[in-house]
mmCIF file of C-alpha atoms in Angstrom:
data_model
loop_
_atom_site.group_PDB
_atom_site.id
_atom_site.type_symbol
_atom_site.label_atom_id
_atom_site.label_comp_id
_atom_site.label_asym_id
_atom_site.label_seq_id
_atom_site.Cartn_x
_atom_site.Cartn_y
_atom_site.Cartn_z
ATOM 1 C CA MET A 6 138.380 63.926 74.586
ATOM 2 C CA GLU A 7 140.835 63.434 76.798
ATOM 3 C CA HIS A 8 139.536 63.803 80.584
ATOM 4 C CA ILE A 9 142.376 64.784 83.464
ATOM 5 C CA ALA A 10 141.465 63.841 86.682
ATOM 6 C CA HIS A 11 142.244 66.502 89.997
ATOM 7 C CA THR A 12 142.730 66.528 92.825
ATOM 8 C CA CYS A 13 140.852 68.445 95.488
ATOM 9 C CA LYS A 14 143.386 70.586 96.943
ATOM 10 C CA SER A 15 140.968 71.138 99.865
ATOM 11 C CA CYS A 16 139.223 67.467 100.588
ATOM 12 C CA GLY A 17 141.429 65.399 99.009
ATOM 13 C CA ASN A 18 139.085 64.005 96.465
ATOM 14 C CA VAL A 19 139.691 62.736 93.109
ATOM 15 C CA PHE A 20 137.635 64.243 89.863
ATOM 16 C CA GLN A 21 137.487 65.000 86.506
ATOM 17 C CA GLY A 22 136.458 68.849 85.306
ATOM 18 C CA ASN A 23 136.940 72.363 87.205
ATOM 19 C CA PHE A 24 134.990 71.861 90.252
ATOM 20 C CA CYS A 25 135.778 69.710 93.106
ATOM 21 C CA ASN A 26 131.711 67.286 93.180
ATOM 22 C CA LEU A 27 132.286 66.917 96.652
ATOM 23 C CA CYS A 28 133.514 69.573 97.976
ATOM 24 C CA GLY A 29 132.785 72.054 95.423
ATOM 25 C CA GLU A 30 136.611 73.818 95.247
ATOM 26 C CA LYS A 31 137.562 75.178 92.041
ATOM 27 C CA ILE A 32 140.639 74.085 90.188
ATOM 28 C CA LEU A 33 143.083 77.094 90.016
ATOM 29 C CA HIS A 34 145.099 77.427 86.476
ATOM 30 C CA ALA A 35 146.823 80.206 85.670
ATOM 31 C CA SER A 36 144.648 82.528 83.676
ATOM 32 C CA ASP A 37 142.710 82.988 87.582
ATOM 33 C CA ARG A 38 146.133 84.236 88.940
ATOM 34 C CA SER A 39 146.441 87.150 86.266
ATOM 35 C CA PHE A 40 146.079 90.547 86.896
ATOM 36 C CA LYS A 41 143.450 90.843 84.482
ATOM 37 C CA ARG A 42 140.878 88.155 86.338
ATOM 38 C CA PHE A 43 141.821 90.077 89.081
ATOM 39 C CA ALA A 44 140.673 93.386 87.910
ATOM 40 C CA GLU A 45 137.570 91.702 86.902
ATOM 41 C CA THR A 46 136.809 89.689 89.750
ATOM 42 C CA ILE A 47 136.890 93.442 91.685
ATOM 43 C CA PHE A 48 134.504 94.978 89.498
ATOM 44 C CA LYS A 49 132.250 92.535 89.402
ATOM 45 C CA SER A 50 132.347 91.954 93.404
ATOM 46 C CA ILE A 51 131.734 96.122 93.472
ATOM 47 C CA THR A 52 129.392 96.137 90.997
ATOM 48 C CA PHE A 53 127.242 93.761 92.546
ATOM 49 C CA ALA A 54 127.660 94.026 95.695
ATOM 50 C CA ASP A 55 126.557 98.119 95.289
ATOM 51 C CA SER A 56 123.659 97.155 92.991
ATOM 52 C CA LYS A 57 122.246 95.603 95.805
ATOM 53 C CA PHE A 58 122.687 97.724 98.452
ATOM 54 C CA ILE A 59 121.727 100.782 97.003
ATOM 55 C CA LYS A 60 118.818 98.671 95.176
ATOM 56 C CA THR A 61 117.602 96.998 98.735
ATOM 57 C CA LEU A 62 117.853 101.000 100.319
ATOM 58 C CA TRP A 63 116.422 102.510 97.873
ATOM 59 C CA LEU A 64 113.068 99.776 98.591
ATOM 60 C CA VAL A 65 112.908 100.402 102.245
ATOM 61 C CA LEU A 66 112.600 103.858 101.288
ATOM 62 C CA LYS A 67 110.304 103.569 98.721
ATOM 63 C CA LYS A 68 108.266 100.666 99.751
ATOM 64 C CA PRO A 69 108.731 100.368 103.613
ATOM 65 C CA GLY A 70 107.841 96.319 104.387
ATOM 66 C CA PHE A 71 108.232 94.610 100.793
ATOM 67 C CA LEU A 72 111.764 93.902 101.371
ATOM 68 C CA THR A 73 111.079 92.111 105.127
ATOM 69 C CA LYS A 74 107.832 90.338 103.569
ATOM 70 C CA GLN A 75 109.882 89.538 100.927
ATOM 71 C CA PHE A 76 112.552 88.120 103.074
ATOM 72 C CA VAL A 77 110.136 86.061 104.920
ATOM 73 C CA GLU A 78 108.895 84.109 102.028
ATOM 74 C CA GLY A 79 112.041 83.409 101.283
ATOM 75 C CA LYS A 80 112.922 85.414 98.179
ATOM 76 C CA ARG A 81 116.178 86.780 99.479
ATOM 77 C CA VAL A 82 118.684 86.148 95.844
ATOM 78 C CA LYS A 83 117.835 90.074 94.966
ATOM 79 C CA TYR A 84 118.431 92.001 98.138
ATOM 80 C CA LEU A 85 120.975 92.447 100.702
ATOM 81 C CA LYS A 86 119.068 90.677 104.045
ATOM 82 C CA PRO A 87 117.815 93.290 106.638
ATOM 83 C CA LEU A 88 120.593 92.099 109.046
ATOM 84 C CA SER A 89 123.293 93.375 106.415
ATOM 85 C CA LEU A 90 121.883 96.689 105.439
ATOM 86 C CA PHE A 91 121.063 97.306 108.980
ATOM 87 C CA LEU A 92 124.549 96.640 110.377
ATOM 88 C CA VAL A 93 125.796 98.585 107.185
ATOM 89 C CA LEU A 94 124.045 101.603 108.348
ATOM 90 C CA ASN A 95 124.685 100.805 112.281
ATOM 91 C CA LEU A 96 128.243 101.060 111.763
ATOM 92 C CA ALA A 97 127.838 104.214 108.703
ATOM 93 C CA TYR A 98 125.635 106.192 111.736
ATOM 94 C CA PHE A 99 128.449 106.173 114.218
ATOM 95 C CA PHE A 100 130.692 108.161 111.791
ATOM 96 C CA PHE A 101 127.530 110.552 111.915
ATOM 97 C CA PRO A 102 127.048 111.070 115.842
ATOM 98 C CA VAL A 103 124.861 114.525 115.405
ATOM 99 C CA ILE A 104 121.797 113.350 115.791
ATOM 100 C CA GLN A 105 121.324 111.077 118.968
ATOM 101 C CA LEU A 106 119.280 108.190 117.692
ATOM 102 C CA PHE A 107 120.591 104.626 119.634
ATOM 103 C CA ASN A 108 123.435 106.346 121.102
ATOM 104 C CA ALA A 109 122.821 109.050 124.438
ATOM 105 C CA SER A 110 124.840 111.148 125.871
ATOM 106 C CA LEU A 111 125.241 110.737 129.696
ATOM 107 C CA ASN A 112 123.323 115.031 129.158
ATOM 108 C CA THR A 113 120.783 113.190 127.144
ATOM 109 C CA GLN A 114 120.427 110.058 129.780
ATOM 110 C CA LEU A 115 119.476 112.777 132.476
ATOM 111 C CA ARG A 116 117.697 114.975 130.519
ATOM 112 C CA SER A 117 115.148 111.838 129.462
ATOM 113 C CA SER A 118 115.075 110.583 132.985
ATOM 114 C CA SER A 119 113.110 113.470 134.065
ATOM 115 C CA VAL A 120 109.811 111.543 133.061
ATOM 116 C CA LEU A 121 109.866 110.047 135.954
ATOM 117 C CA LEU A 122 111.339 111.769 139.156
ATOM 118 C CA TYR A 123 112.496 108.573 140.527
ATOM 119 C CA LEU A 124 114.678 107.472 138.024
ATOM 120 C CA ARG A 125 115.922 110.956 137.686
ATOM 121 C CA HIS A 126 117.406 110.670 141.505
ATOM 122 C CA LEU A 127 118.577 106.306 140.681
ATOM 123 C CA TYR A 128 119.838 108.019 137.547
ATOM 124 C CA SER A 129 121.873 111.128 139.488
ATOM 125 C CA ASN A 130 123.114 108.951 142.699
ATOM 126 C CA VAL A 131 124.059 106.201 140.665
ATOM 127 C CA VAL A 132 126.083 108.840 138.848
ATOM 128 C CA ALA A 133 127.475 110.964 141.734
ATOM 129 C CA THR A 134 128.624 107.269 143.013
ATOM 130 C CA LYS A 135 130.330 106.629 140.039
ATOM 131 C CA ALA A 136 132.842 110.031 139.803
ATOM 132 C CA SER A 137 133.500 109.707 143.091
ATOM 133 C CA THR A 138 134.509 106.227 143.343
ATOM 134 C CA MET A 139 136.249 106.654 140.407
ATOM 135 C CA GLY A 140 137.798 109.745 141.694
ATOM 136 C CA VAL A 141 136.582 112.507 138.767
ATOM 137 C CA ASP A 142 134.453 115.299 138.833
ATOM 138 C CA LEU A 143 131.335 115.492 136.753
ATOM 139 C CA ALA A 144 132.592 116.980 133.772
ATOM 140 C CA ALA A 145 135.655 114.476 133.167
ATOM 141 C CA PHE A 146 132.763 111.731 134.100
ATOM 142 C CA SER A 147 130.947 112.713 131.215
ATOM 143 C CA LEU A 148 133.530 112.885 129.034
ATOM 144 C CA ILE A 149 134.694 109.282 129.886
ATOM 145 C CA TYR A 150 131.110 107.823 129.768
ATOM 146 C CA ASN A 151 130.462 109.836 126.433
ATOM 147 C CA LEU A 152 133.644 107.661 124.750
ATOM 148 C CA LYS A 153 132.395 104.383 126.638
ATOM 149 C CA THR A 154 128.576 104.527 125.456
ATOM 150 C CA VAL A 155 129.426 105.234 120.977
ATOM 151 C CA GLY A 156 131.239 101.885 121.554
ATOM 152 C CA LEU A 157 128.754 100.013 123.721
ATOM 153 C CA ALA A 158 125.754 101.486 121.334
ATOM 154 C CA LYS A 159 126.414 100.085 118.555
ATOM 155 C CA LEU A 160 127.114 96.544 119.962
ATOM 156 C CA MET A 161 123.273 96.281 121.629
ATOM 157 C CA VAL A 162 121.057 98.281 119.222
ATOM 158 C CA MET A 163 119.652 95.161 118.434
ATOM 159 C CA ILE A 164 118.156 94.784 122.098
ATOM 160 C CA PHE A 165 115.802 98.070 121.116
ATOM 161 C CA VAL A 166 115.222 95.900 118.063
ATOM 162 C CA VAL A 167 113.982 92.849 119.822
ATOM 163 C CA ILE A 168 111.931 94.834 122.457
ATOM 164 C CA ALA A 169 110.166 96.884 120.190
ATOM 165 C CA SER A 170 108.837 93.269 118.425
ATOM 166 C CA LEU A 171 107.076 92.263 121.634
ATOM 167 C CA PRO A 172 103.764 94.095 120.807
ATOM 168 C CA LEU A 173 103.635 92.593 117.368
ATOM 169 C CA ASN A 174 102.849 89.388 118.414
ATOM 170 C CA LEU A 175 100.012 90.275 119.972
ATOM 171 C CA LEU A 176 98.640 93.291 117.348
ATOM 172 C CA TYR A 177 98.653 91.452 114.585
ATOM 173 C CA PHE A 178 98.235 87.342 116.609
ATOM 174 C CA LYS A 179 95.673 86.390 113.437
ATOM 175 C CA ARG A 180 98.831 87.049 110.499
ATOM 176 C CA ASN A 181 100.309 83.829 112.199
ATOM 177 C CA ARG A 182 103.928 85.412 111.568
ATOM 178 C CA PHE A 183 106.502 84.095 113.333
ATOM 179 C CA PHE A 184 108.282 86.025 116.133
ATOM 180 C CA THR A 185 111.195 86.263 114.144
ATOM 181 C CA ASP A 186 109.233 88.064 111.814
ATOM 182 C CA HIS A 187 108.253 90.215 113.358
ATOM 183 C CA ILE A 188 112.062 91.017 114.751
ATOM 184 C CA ASP A 189 112.802 91.655 110.876
ATOM 185 C CA TYR A 190 110.064 93.788 110.168
ATOM 186 C CA MET A 191 111.685 95.622 113.116
ATOM 187 C CA VAL A 192 114.853 95.240 111.648
ATOM 188 C CA GLU A 193 113.272 97.477 108.551
ATOM 189 C CA LEU A 194 112.705 99.709 110.895
ATOM 190 C CA ALA A 195 115.725 100.699 112.478
ATOM 191 C CA CYS A 196 117.572 100.559 109.319
ATOM 192 C CA PHE A 197 114.777 103.270 107.927
ATOM 193 C CA ASN A 198 115.630 105.201 110.922
ATOM 194 C CA LEU A 199 119.517 105.496 111.123
ATOM 195 C CA LEU A 200 119.051 106.483 107.028
ATOM 196 C CA VAL A 201 116.304 108.745 107.268
ATOM 197 C CA ASN A 202 116.521 110.137 111.225
ATOM 198 C CA ALA A 203 120.197 110.357 111.552
ATOM 199 C CA ILE A 204 122.644 109.598 109.085
ATOM 200 C CA VAL A 205 120.921 111.659 106.102
ATOM 201 C CA LEU A 206 119.735 114.264 108.696
ATOM 202 C CA SER A 207 123.012 114.486 110.440
ATOM 203 C CA ILE A 208 124.482 115.050 106.796
ATOM 204 C CA VAL A 209 121.909 117.640 106.048
ATOM 205 C CA THR A 210 121.914 119.448 108.932
ATOM 206 C CA ALA A 211 125.921 119.841 108.760
ATOM 207 C CA PHE A 212 126.331 121.400 104.835
ATOM 208 C CA THR A 213 123.167 123.108 104.866
ATOM 209 C CA GLY A 214 122.718 125.310 108.364
ATOM 210 C CA LEU A 215 119.351 123.892 109.179
ATOM 211 C CA GLY A 216 121.319 122.148 112.164
ATOM 212 C CA ASN A 217 120.285 125.967 113.572
ATOM 213 C CA TYR A 218 117.071 125.516 113.558
ATOM 214 C CA LEU A 219 116.711 121.594 115.024
ATOM 215 C CA ASN A 220 115.935 121.574 118.671
ATOM 216 C CA GLU A 221 113.906 118.802 120.635
ATOM 217 C CA THR A 222 110.375 119.911 119.300
ATOM 218 C CA SER A 223 111.166 120.018 115.961
ATOM 219 C CA LEU A 224 113.569 116.718 116.293
ATOM 220 C CA THR A 225 110.008 114.889 117.776
ATOM 221 C CA ILE A 226 108.184 116.712 114.818
ATOM 222 C CA ILE A 227 110.959 114.595 112.220
ATOM 223 C CA PHE A 228 110.626 111.315 114.191
ATOM 224 C CA ILE A 229 107.114 110.939 114.736
ATOM 225 C CA ALA A 230 106.408 111.896 111.098
ATOM 226 C CA THR A 231 109.095 109.633 109.596
ATOM 227 C CA ASN A 232 108.010 106.703 111.389
ATOM 228 C CA LEU A 233 104.564 107.407 110.991
ATOM 229 C CA TYR A 234 104.820 107.234 107.409
ATOM 230 C CA PHE A 235 107.271 103.565 107.493
ATOM 231 C CA LEU A 236 104.438 102.006 110.086
ATOM 232 C CA ILE A 237 102.317 102.848 107.908
ATOM 233 C CA ARG A 238 103.115 102.064 104.259
ATOM 234 C CA ALA A 239 104.819 98.669 105.802
ATOM 235 C CA SER A 240 101.230 97.660 107.650
ATOM 236 C CA VAL A 241 100.577 97.590 104.641
ATOM 237 C CA GLN A 242 103.185 95.442 102.851
ATOM 238 C CA PHE A 243 103.893 93.451 105.481
ATOM 239 C CA TYR A 244 100.513 92.275 107.641
ATOM 240 C CA ASP A 245 98.315 93.291 104.670
ATOM 241 C CA GLU A 246 96.941 95.604 107.097
ATOM 242 C CA LYS A 247 93.850 98.398 106.029
ATOM 243 C CA GLY A 248 91.246 101.005 107.252
ATOM 244 C CA TRP A 249 91.530 102.233 110.604
ATOM 245 C CA ARG A 250 93.289 99.111 112.150
ATOM 246 C CA LEU A 251 95.780 100.451 109.765
ATOM 247 C CA ILE A 252 95.859 104.165 111.771
ATOM 248 C CA LEU A 253 95.132 102.709 115.404
ATOM 249 C CA LYS A 254 98.005 99.833 115.084
ATOM 250 C CA SER A 255 100.327 102.244 113.627
ATOM 251 C CA ILE A 256 99.670 104.949 116.454
ATOM 252 C CA VAL A 257 100.151 102.283 118.971
ATOM 253 C CA MET A 258 103.312 101.314 117.150
ATOM 254 C CA MET A 259 104.561 104.865 117.813
ATOM 255 C CA LEU A 260 103.684 104.405 121.109
ATOM 256 C CA PHE A 261 106.037 101.506 122.441
ATOM 257 C CA LEU A 262 108.515 102.910 120.628
ATOM 258 C CA LYS A 263 108.706 105.502 122.686
ATOM 259 C CA VAL A 264 108.728 103.070 125.406
ATOM 260 C CA ALA A 265 111.290 100.597 123.398
ATOM 261 C CA LEU A 266 113.260 103.389 123.011
ATOM 262 C CA GLU A 267 113.633 104.581 126.687
ATOM 263 C CA LEU A 268 114.103 100.368 127.902
ATOM 264 C CA TYR A 269 117.019 100.175 125.557
ATOM 265 C CA ARG A 270 118.360 103.690 126.552
ATOM 266 C CA SER A 271 118.247 102.365 130.693
ATOM 267 C CA ILE A 272 119.970 99.363 129.413
ATOM 268 C CA LEU A 273 122.533 101.111 127.949
ATOM 269 C CA PHE A 274 123.102 103.831 130.389
ATOM 270 C CA PHE A 275 123.558 100.784 133.719
ATOM 271 C CA VAL A 276 125.370 98.780 131.178
ATOM 272 C CA THR A 277 128.110 101.974 130.438
ATOM 273 C CA ILE A 278 127.899 102.318 134.356
ATOM 274 C CA TRP A 279 129.015 99.032 134.722
ATOM 275 C CA SER A 280 131.248 98.487 132.255
ATOM 276 C CA LEU A 281 133.360 101.845 133.399
#
């Protein structure tokens, strides 16, 4: 059998066979450039990506914490990476900005800061000063602010994830987890929230008329219930937690998630103001 020597187009290495033994580049044959092969490649890429995406999404819903556990243990081939899933859902979420989860309008920022009188006055003074500097009234400034903060929120959501990961080092220090493992865990929680409490909830309210019944109280109940579901199920899966400690730590994390969200929104507020 005759062995033909090929010169690699990428690295210049001389080799035999279909693949360069130095860089892995494949020899391109005429059949590889046919429309049939082109169609086969597209079909395989779409079905493979879709199957991993759907499978990963389903695991986040059905078995919270399982994806993160598999990922940190090195079992990554079968699933989409948590961070990749997060980026896809984060992009999709900003096409459905009905539910303000990680994004926050100027009105939301001013109302949420009302729990602390100092912050309320500070935010109001900052807004008034900035609007005066720009020579616009509050209504016009709100429109400008809201358009700007949407784009920044997409880039800054990971700040919330990192902040929310901080207490996990203390709560689960005996589990000998790396801090990045806790971040992966919170990335999965963020994916869950983007899917359930942002995208799905926005679609449901838009097409069923349930939006008329949603208010701050009902949304708070939904957020608490869904996040408790995730934290309890995921803590069993990922941290092997159980008993009264499971419930107590889940409640503590719920409280800190609120703190992390307010800190994130505060950072988002000042970054948005600074960028205008």
